Each structure stands twice: as C-alpha cells, then as structure tokens.
Short mmCIF file of C-alpha atoms and ligand atoms in Angstrom, two decimals:
data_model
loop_
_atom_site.label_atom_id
_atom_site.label_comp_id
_atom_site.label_asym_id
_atom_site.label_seq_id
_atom_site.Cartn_x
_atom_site.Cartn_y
_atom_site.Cartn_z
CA UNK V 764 80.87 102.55 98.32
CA UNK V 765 83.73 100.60 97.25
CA UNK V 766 83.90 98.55 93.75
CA UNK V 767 85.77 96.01 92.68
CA UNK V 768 86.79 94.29 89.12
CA UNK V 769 83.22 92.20 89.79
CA UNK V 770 80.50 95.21 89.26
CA UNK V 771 82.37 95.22 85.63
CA UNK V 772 81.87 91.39 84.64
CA UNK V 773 78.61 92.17 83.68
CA UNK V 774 80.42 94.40 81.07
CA UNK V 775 82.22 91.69 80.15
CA UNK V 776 85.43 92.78 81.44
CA UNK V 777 87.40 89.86 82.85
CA UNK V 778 87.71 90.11 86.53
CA UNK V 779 91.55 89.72 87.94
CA UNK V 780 91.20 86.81 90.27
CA UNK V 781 88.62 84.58 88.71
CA UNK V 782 90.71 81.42 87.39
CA UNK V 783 88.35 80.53 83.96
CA UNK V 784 88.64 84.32 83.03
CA UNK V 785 90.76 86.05 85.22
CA UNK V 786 93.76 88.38 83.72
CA UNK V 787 96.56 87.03 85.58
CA UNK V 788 95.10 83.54 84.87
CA UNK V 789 97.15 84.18 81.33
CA UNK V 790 99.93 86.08 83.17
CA UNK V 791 101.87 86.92 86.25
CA UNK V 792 101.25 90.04 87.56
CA UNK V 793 104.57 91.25 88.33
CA UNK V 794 105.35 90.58 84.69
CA UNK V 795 103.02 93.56 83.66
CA UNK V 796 101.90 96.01 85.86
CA UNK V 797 104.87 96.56 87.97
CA UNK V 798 107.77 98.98 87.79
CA UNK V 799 110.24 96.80 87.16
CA UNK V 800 108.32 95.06 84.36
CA UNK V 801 107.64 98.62 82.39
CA UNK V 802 111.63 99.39 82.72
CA UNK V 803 112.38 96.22 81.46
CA UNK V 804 110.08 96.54 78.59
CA UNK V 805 107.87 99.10 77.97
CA UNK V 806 106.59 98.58 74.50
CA UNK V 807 104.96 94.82 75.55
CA UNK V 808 103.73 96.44 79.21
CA UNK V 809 102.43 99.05 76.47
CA UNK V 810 100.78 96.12 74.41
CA UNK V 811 98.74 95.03 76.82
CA UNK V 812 97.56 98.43 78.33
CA UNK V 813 96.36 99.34 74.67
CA UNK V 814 94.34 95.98 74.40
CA UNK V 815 92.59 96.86 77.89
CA UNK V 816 92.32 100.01 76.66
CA UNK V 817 90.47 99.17 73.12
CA UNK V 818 88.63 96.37 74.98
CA UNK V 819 87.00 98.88 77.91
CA UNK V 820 86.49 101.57 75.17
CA UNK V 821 83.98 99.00 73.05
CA UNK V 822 82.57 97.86 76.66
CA UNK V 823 79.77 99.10 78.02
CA UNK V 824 78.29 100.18 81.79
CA UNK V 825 76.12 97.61 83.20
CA UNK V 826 72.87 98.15 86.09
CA UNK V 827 75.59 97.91 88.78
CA UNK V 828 77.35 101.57 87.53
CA UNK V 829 73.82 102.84 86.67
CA UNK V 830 72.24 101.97 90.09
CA UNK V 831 75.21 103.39 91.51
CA UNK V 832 74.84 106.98 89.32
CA UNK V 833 71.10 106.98 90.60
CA UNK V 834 71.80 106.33 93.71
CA UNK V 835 74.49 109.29 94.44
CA UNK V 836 71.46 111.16 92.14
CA UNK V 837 69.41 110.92 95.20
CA UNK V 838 71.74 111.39 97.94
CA UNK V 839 73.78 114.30 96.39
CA UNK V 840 77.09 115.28 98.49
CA UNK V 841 76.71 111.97 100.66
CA UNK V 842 77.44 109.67 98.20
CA UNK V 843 80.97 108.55 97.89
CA UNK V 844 82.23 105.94 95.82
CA UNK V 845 85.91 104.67 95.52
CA UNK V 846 86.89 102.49 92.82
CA UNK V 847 89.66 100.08 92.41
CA UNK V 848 88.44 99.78 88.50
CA UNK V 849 90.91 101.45 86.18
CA UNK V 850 87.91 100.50 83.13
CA UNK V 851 86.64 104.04 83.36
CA UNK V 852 83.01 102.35 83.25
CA UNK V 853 81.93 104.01 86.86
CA UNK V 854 82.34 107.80 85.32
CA UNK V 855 80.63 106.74 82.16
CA UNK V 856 77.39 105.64 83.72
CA UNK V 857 77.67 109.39 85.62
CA UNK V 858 78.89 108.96 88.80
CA UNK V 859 80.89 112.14 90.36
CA UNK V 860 78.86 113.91 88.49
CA UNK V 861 75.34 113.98 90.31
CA UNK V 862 76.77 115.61 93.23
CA UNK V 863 78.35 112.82 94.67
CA UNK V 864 82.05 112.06 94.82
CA UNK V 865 83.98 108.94 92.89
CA UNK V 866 87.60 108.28 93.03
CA UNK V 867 89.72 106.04 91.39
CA UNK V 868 92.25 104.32 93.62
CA UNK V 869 94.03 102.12 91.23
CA UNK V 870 94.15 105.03 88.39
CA UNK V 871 92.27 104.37 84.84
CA UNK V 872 93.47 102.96 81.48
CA UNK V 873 92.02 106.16 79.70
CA UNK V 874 94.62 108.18 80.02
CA UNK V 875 98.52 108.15 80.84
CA UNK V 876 101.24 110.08 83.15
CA UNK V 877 103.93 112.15 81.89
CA UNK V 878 107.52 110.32 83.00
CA UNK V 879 109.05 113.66 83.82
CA UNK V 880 106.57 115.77 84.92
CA UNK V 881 103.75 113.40 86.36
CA UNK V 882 101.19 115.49 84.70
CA UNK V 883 98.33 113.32 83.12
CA UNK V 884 97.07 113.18 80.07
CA UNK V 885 93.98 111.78 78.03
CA UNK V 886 95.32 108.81 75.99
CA UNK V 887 93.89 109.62 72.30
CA UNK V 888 91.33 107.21 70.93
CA UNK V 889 93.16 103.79 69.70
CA UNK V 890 93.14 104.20 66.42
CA UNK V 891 95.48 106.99 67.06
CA UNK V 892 97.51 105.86 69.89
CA UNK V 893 101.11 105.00 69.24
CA UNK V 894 102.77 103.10 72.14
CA UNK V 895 104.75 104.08 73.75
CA UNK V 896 102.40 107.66 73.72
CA UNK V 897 104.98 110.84 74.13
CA UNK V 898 102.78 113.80 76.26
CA UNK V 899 102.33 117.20 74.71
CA UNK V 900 105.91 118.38 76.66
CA UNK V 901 107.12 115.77 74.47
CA UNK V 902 108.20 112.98 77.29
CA UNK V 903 107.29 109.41 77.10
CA UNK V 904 104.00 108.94 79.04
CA UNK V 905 103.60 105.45 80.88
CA UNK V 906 99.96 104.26 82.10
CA UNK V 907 97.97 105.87 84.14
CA UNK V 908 97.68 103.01 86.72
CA UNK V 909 99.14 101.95 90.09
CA UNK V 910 101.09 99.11 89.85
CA UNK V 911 101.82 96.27 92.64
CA UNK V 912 104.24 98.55 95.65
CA UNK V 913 103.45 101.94 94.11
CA UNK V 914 101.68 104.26 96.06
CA UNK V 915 97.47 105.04 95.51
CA UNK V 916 97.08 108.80 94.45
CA UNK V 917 97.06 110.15 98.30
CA UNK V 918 94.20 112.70 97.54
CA UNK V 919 92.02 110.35 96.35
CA UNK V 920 92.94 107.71 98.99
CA UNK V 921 93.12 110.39 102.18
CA UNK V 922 89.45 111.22 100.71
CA UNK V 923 88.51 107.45 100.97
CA UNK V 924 89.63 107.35 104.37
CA UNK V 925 87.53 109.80 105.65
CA UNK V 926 84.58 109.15 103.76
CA UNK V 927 84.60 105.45 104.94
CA UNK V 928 85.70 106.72 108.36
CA UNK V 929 82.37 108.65 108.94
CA UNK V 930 79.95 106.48 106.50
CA UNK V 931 76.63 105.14 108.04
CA UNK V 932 76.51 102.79 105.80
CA UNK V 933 79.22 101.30 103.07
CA UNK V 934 78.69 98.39 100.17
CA UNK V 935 81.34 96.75 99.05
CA UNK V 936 80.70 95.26 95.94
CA UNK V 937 82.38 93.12 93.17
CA UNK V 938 86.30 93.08 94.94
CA UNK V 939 87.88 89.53 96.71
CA UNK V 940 88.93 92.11 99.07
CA UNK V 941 92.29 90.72 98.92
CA UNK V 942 94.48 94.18 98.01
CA UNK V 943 95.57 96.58 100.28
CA UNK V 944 94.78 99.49 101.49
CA UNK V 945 91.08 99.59 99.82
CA UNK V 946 89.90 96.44 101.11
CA UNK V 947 91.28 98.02 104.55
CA UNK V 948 88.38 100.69 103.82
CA UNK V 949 85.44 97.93 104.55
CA UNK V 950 87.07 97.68 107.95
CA UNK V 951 87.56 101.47 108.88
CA UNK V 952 83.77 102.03 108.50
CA UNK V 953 83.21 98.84 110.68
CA UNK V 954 85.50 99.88 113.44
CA UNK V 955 83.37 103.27 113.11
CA UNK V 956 80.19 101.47 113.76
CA UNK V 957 78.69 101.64 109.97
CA UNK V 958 76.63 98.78 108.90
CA UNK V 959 78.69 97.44 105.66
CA UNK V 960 77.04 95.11 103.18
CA UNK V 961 79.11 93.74 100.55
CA UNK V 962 77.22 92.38 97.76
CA UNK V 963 79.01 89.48 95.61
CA UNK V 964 78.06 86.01 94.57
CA UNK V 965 81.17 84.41 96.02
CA UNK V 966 82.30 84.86 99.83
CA UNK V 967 85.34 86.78 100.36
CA UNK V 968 88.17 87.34 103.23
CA UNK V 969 85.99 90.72 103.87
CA UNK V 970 82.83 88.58 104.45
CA UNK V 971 83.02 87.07 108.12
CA UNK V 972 84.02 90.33 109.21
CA UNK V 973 80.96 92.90 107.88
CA UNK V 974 77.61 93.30 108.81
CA UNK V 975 76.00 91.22 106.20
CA UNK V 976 76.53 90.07 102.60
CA UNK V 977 74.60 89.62 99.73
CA UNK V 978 75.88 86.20 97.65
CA UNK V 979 74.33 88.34 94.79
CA UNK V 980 76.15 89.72 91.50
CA UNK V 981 76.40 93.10 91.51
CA UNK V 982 73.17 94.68 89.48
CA UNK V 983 70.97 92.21 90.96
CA UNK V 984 72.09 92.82 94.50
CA UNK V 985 72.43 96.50 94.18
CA UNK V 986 68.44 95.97 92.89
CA UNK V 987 67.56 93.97 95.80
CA UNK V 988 68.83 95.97 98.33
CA UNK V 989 67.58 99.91 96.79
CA UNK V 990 63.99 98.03 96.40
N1 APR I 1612 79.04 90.82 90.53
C1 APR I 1612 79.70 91.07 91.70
N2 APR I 1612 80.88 90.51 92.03
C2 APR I 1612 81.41 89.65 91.14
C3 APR I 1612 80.80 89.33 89.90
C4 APR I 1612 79.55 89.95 89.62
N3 APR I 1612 78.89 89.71 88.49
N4 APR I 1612 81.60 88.43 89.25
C5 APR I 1612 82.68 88.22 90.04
N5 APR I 1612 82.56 88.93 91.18
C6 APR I 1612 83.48 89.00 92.31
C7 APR I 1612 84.37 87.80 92.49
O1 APR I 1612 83.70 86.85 93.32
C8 APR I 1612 85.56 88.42 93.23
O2 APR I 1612 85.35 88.41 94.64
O3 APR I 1612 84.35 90.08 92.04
C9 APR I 1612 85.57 89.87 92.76
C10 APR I 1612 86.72 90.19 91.83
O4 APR I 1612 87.89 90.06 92.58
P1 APR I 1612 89.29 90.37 91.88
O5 APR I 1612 89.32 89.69 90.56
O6 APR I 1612 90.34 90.09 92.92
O7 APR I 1612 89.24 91.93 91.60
P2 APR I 1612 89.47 93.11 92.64
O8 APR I 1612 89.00 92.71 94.00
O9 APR I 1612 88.88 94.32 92.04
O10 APR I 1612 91.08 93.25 92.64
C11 APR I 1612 91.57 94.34 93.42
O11 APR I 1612 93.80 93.82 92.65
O12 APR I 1612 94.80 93.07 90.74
C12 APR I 1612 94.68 94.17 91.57
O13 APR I 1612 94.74 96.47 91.16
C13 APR I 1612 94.06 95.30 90.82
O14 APR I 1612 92.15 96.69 91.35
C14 APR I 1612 92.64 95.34 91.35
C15 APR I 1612 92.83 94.85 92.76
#
C-alpha cells in the first residue's frame, strides 16, 4: 500500500496540492520545509511545524486508516504499507502493529531529530513544547520530516522497494503521485506484474499507467473494493 495526504482529508487535514485547501496554496514550499528555509529561520519553520503538530494531535483517524489496520489484521506479515503522511494518523488507527509493516517515507510531525547527533526524539505534547525544542543531549532538535532534496530514511525506503518489488497486488490511495521516489513505487510493482489499483476521486499522473482506478475517496473506495 502506498498513502498519500488524501486518505487524511477525511480527518480534516488539508491535503498539499488541492488549491481551495491545499498547504502550499497559503505558501511556497521552499519557504518552509526546505533546508535552506530552516537555516534561514528556524523559529517561523518552527511555527508552522507546531501548528501541524497541534492540528494532527486534535485530528482524528478516519475508515481509510481503520480499513487499512483491519486489513494488515487479516493478512499479518504480508501487509505493507508506506506512507508519505507525516500526520501520524496511519499508526494511530494500528497499523504496524497487527503484524504487518508501515513506514513513513516523508518522516512524522510527532517527534523531532537531534541536529548533532540525528537521534530522534518524541516532541512533548504542545502545551509543553518550546520551539525551537533542545533534545535530552541538550542540542537543538529540528523536525522530524524530509524536506524538498533531502534524502527519505533509506531503511524505510530500501524496505518499500522490495515490498512493492514483489507485491501481488498494491493500492495507491489518496497521493497526486507527483513526488519522487514513492510515486516511483506504483510503477516498480507494475513493471513486476502486480495488479495496482489506486483509489482517489480525482485522476492522477499515476492513473493511465496502473491497472485500474477507483475515482473513489479513500474510505469509500477502500469499502468498495474489501466488500
Ligand atoms: N480520498 C482519497 N484521495 C483524496 C481525497 C480523499 N478524500 N481528497 C483528496 N484526495 C487526493 C487528491 O485528488 C490528490 O490526488 O489526494 C491527493 C493529494 O495529493 P497531494 O496534495 O499532492 O498530496 P501527496 O500526494 O501526499 O503529496 C506527496 O508531496 O508535498 C510533498 O512531502 C509532501 O508527502 C507529500 C508529498
């Protein structure tokens, strides 16, 4: 499985590329999540983490995540899911932990990464949390998230590769399938012969080139298709 910002509108969470809600509809990316943005200034890059973070704490998972849970409930050590969601709502509704593996590509706004030693660290809840955070060595933590030309976590990514490599079947659900290399996952399970099935109400780049896709949002299409 792969899941995009869309499987969390129904949470209320604004997706990134939808113009009426979208994030970057209010600003430009590279003004935020990038590198050179956090050097520049860290405490308003900091801002706006802490408001996701507050607004994903008080959100909630939808059907989508709690198909999903049920679903790697049934199929155990098969089940794979890879996330580009940094909301954190995936693990809430259980998955990864019915046997099943999830992985978040893109990071997750719950916690933050040591500048010095890259280890990571819960973010406390956000009543508590002074921005920039400083980690338990002490050191200045920035988010937890990979911004625009950083590198995915390569565990989590390699792991991705070879679970999309040898899937049967793969849904793709909720992304535009515009960002790079997850969206490349869709095609590595095609080129493997897997029947992919992306399920979102809008058509995508990804759509003329998988099996078949579901102009559905995410709960109701993950409902129509475990029926
Ligand atoms: N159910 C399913 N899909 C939906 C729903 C819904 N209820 N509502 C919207 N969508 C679809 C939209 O049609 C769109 O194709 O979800 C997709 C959201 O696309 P994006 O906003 O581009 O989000 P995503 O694909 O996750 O972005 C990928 O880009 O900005 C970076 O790192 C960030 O992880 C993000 C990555």
């Amino acid at each position: 499985m792969l899941t995009g910002a869309g499987i969390s509108a129904e949470s209320g969470i604004p997706t990134f590329r939808d113009a009426q809600t979208g994030h970057w509809a209010r600003f430009r990316p590279e003004d935020l999540a990038s590198p050179p943005a956090y050097q520049r200034d860290p405490e308003m890059v900091w801002e706006w983490y802490a408001g996701r973070y507050r607004d994903v704490l008080a959100a909630q998972p939808n059907e989508g995540h709690r198909l999903l849970a049920e679903l790697e409930a049934h199929k155990g050590a098969g089940f794979f899911l890879a996330t580009q969601n940094v909301d954190g709502l995936h693990a809430r509704a259980g998955s990864g932990t019915h046997g099943g593996t999830l992985v978040e590509l893109h990071g997750n706004l719950l916690s933050a990464r040591d500048e010095k030693t890259g280890e990571i660290f819960p973010l406390p809840a956000p009543e508590g949390l002074q921005t920039p955070p400083v980690s338990p060595n002490g050191n200045r933590m920035r988010p937890n998230i990979v911004w625009f030309g950083e590198y995915l976590p390569e565990a989590a990514l390699n792991a991705a590769h070879q679970a999309f490599a040898g899937a049967e079947v793969a849904l793709i659900i909720g992304t535009s399938g515009v960002v790079y290399p997850a969206a490349g996952l869709a095609l590595e399970a095609m080129a493997e012969g897997a029947t992919v099935i992306e399920i979102n109400p809008d058509e995508t780049e990804l759509t003329p080139l998988l099996t078949f896709s579901l102009r559905e949002k995410a709960g109701q299409g993950l409902r129509l298709l475990l029926e």
